[in-house]
Short mmCIF file of N, CA and C in Angstrom, two decimals:
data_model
loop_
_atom_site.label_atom_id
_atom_site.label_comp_id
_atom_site.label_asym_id
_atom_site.label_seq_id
_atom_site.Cartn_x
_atom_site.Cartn_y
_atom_site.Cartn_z
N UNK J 1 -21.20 150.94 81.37
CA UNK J 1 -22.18 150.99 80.29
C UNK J 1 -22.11 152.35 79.61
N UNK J 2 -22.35 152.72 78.17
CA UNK J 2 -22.49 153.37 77.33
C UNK J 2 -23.81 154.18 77.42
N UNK J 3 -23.80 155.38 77.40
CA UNK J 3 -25.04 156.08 77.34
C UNK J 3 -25.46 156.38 76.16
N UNK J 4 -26.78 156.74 76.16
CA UNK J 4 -27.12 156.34 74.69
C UNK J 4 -26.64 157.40 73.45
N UNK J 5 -26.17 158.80 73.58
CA UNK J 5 -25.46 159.42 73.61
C UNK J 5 -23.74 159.06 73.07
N UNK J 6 -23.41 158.68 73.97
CA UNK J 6 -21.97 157.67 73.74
C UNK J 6 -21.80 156.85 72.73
N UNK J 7 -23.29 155.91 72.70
CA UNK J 7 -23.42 154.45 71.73
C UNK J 7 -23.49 155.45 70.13
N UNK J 8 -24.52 157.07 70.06
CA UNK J 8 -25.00 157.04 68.88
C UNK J 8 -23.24 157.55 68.27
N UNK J 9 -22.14 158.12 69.13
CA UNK J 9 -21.25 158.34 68.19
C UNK J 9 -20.17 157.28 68.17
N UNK J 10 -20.37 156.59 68.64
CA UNK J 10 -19.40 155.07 68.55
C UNK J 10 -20.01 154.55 66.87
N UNK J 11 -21.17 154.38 67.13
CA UNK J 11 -22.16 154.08 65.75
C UNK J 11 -21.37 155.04 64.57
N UNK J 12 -21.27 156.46 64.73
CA UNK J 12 -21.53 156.73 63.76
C UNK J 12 -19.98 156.90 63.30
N UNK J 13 -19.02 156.59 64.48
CA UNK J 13 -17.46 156.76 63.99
C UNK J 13 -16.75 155.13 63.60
N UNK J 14 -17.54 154.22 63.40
CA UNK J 14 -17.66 153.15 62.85
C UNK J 14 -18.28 153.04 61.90
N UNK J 15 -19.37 153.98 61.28
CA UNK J 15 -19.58 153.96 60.33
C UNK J 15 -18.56 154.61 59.01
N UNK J 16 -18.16 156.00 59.74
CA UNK J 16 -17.00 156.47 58.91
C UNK J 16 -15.93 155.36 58.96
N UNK J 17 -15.17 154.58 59.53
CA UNK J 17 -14.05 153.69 59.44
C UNK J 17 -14.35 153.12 58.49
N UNK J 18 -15.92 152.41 58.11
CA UNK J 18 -15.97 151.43 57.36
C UNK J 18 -15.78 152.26 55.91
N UNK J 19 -16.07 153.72 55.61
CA UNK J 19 -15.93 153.85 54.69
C UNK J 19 -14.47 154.76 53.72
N UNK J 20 -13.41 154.11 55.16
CA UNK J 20 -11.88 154.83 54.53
C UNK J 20 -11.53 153.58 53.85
N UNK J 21 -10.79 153.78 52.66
CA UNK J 21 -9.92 152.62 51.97
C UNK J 21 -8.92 152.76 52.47
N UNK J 22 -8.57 151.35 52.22
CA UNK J 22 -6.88 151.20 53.45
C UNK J 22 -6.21 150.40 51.96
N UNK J 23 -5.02 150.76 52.26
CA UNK J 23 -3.76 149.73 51.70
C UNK J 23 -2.74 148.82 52.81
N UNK J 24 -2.28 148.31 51.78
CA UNK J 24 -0.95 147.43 52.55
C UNK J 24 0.09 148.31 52.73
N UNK J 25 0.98 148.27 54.03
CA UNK J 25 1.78 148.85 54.54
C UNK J 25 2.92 149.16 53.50
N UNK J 26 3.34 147.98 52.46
CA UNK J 26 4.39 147.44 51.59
C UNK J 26 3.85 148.66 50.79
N UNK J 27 2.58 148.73 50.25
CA UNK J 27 2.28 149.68 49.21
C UNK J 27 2.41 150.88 49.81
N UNK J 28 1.90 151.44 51.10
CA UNK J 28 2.14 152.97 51.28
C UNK J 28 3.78 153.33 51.63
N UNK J 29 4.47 152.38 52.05
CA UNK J 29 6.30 152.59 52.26
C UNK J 29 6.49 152.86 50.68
N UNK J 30 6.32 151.84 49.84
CA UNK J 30 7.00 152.14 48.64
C UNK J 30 6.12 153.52 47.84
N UNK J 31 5.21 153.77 47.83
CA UNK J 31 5.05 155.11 47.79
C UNK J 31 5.60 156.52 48.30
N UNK J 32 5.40 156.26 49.68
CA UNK J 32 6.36 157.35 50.72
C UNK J 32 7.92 157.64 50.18
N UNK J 33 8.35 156.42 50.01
CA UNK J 33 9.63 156.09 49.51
C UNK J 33 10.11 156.56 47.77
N UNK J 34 8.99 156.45 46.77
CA UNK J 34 8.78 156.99 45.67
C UNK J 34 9.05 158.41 45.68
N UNK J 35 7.82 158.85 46.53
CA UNK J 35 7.77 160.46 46.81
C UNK J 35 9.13 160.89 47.01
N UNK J 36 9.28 160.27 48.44
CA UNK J 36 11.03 161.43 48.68
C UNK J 36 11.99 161.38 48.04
N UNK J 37 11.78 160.52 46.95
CA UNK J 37 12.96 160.15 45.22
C UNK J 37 12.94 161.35 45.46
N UNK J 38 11.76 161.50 44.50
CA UNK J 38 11.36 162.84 43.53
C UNK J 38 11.35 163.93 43.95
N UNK J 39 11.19 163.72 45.28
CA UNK J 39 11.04 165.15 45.67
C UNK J 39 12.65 166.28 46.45
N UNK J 40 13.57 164.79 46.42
CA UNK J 40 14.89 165.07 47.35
C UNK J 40 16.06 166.16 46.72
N UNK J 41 15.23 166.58 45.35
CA UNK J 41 16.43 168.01 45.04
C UNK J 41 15.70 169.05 45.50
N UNK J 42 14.12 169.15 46.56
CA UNK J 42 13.88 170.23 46.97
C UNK J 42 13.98 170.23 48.32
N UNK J 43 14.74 169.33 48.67
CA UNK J 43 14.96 168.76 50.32
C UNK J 43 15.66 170.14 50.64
N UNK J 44 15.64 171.07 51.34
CA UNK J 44 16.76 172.32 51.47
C UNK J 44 17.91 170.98 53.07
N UNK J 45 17.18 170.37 53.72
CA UNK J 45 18.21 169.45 54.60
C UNK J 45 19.22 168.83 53.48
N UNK J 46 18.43 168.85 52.71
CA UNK J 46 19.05 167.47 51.64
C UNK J 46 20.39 168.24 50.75
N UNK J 47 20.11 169.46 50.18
CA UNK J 47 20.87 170.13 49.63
C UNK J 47 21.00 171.37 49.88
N UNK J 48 20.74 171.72 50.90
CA UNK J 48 21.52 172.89 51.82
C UNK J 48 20.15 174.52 51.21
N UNK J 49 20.82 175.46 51.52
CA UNK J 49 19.84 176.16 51.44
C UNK J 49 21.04 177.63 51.01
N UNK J 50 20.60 178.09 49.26
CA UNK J 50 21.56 179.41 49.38
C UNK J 50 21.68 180.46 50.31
N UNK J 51 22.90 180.56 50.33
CA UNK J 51 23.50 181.75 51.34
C UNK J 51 22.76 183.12 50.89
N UNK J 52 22.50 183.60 49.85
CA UNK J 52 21.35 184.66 49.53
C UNK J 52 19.88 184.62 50.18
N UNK J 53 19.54 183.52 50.33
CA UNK J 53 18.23 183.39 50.35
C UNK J 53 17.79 182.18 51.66
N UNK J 54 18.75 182.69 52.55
CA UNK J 54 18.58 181.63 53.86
C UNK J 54 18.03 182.84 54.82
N UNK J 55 16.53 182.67 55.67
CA UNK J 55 16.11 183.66 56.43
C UNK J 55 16.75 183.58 57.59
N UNK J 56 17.35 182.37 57.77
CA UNK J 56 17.98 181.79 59.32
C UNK J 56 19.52 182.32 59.37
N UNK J 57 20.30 182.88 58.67
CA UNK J 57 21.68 183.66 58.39
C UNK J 57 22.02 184.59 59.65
N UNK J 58 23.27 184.70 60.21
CA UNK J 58 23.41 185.61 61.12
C UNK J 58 22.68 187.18 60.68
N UNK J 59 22.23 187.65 61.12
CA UNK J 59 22.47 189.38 60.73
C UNK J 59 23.60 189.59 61.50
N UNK J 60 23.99 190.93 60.51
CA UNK J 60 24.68 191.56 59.72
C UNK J 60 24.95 192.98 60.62
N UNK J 61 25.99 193.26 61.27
CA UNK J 61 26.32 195.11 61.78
C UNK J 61 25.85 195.85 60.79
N UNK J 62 25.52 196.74 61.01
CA UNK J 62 25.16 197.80 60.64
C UNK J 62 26.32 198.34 60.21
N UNK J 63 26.47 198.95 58.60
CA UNK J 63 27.31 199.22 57.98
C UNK J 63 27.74 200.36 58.00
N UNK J 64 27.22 201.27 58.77
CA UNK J 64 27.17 202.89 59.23
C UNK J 64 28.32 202.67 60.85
N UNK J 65 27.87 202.14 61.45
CA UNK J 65 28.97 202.01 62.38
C UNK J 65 29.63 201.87 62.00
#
């Protein structure tokens, strides 16, 4: 059994559910799917990442040695 405690936030996290809008799966894929169109010339996986401006690059000896 539920204490009364327990019951008032079951209540009240059923109340929030009832008030999210949902879509169809078909509609949020082809959205998701829209998005990463548009967004896939800033993919750096997608199109690599310049050699100037990559933080992940070996360093470099020290040019004094």
């Amino acid at each position: 059994m539920c204490i009364p405690g327990c019951r008032y936030r079951i209540i009240e996290s059923l109340k929030l559910e009832k008030t999210i809008k949902t879509i169809k799966v078909s509609q949020a894929a082809a959205e998701l799917q829209q998005y990463c169109m548009q967004n896939a010339c800033k993919d750096a996986l997608l199109v690599g990442v310049p050699a100037g401006s990559n933080p992940f690059r070996e360093p470099r000896s020290c040019a004094l040695l």
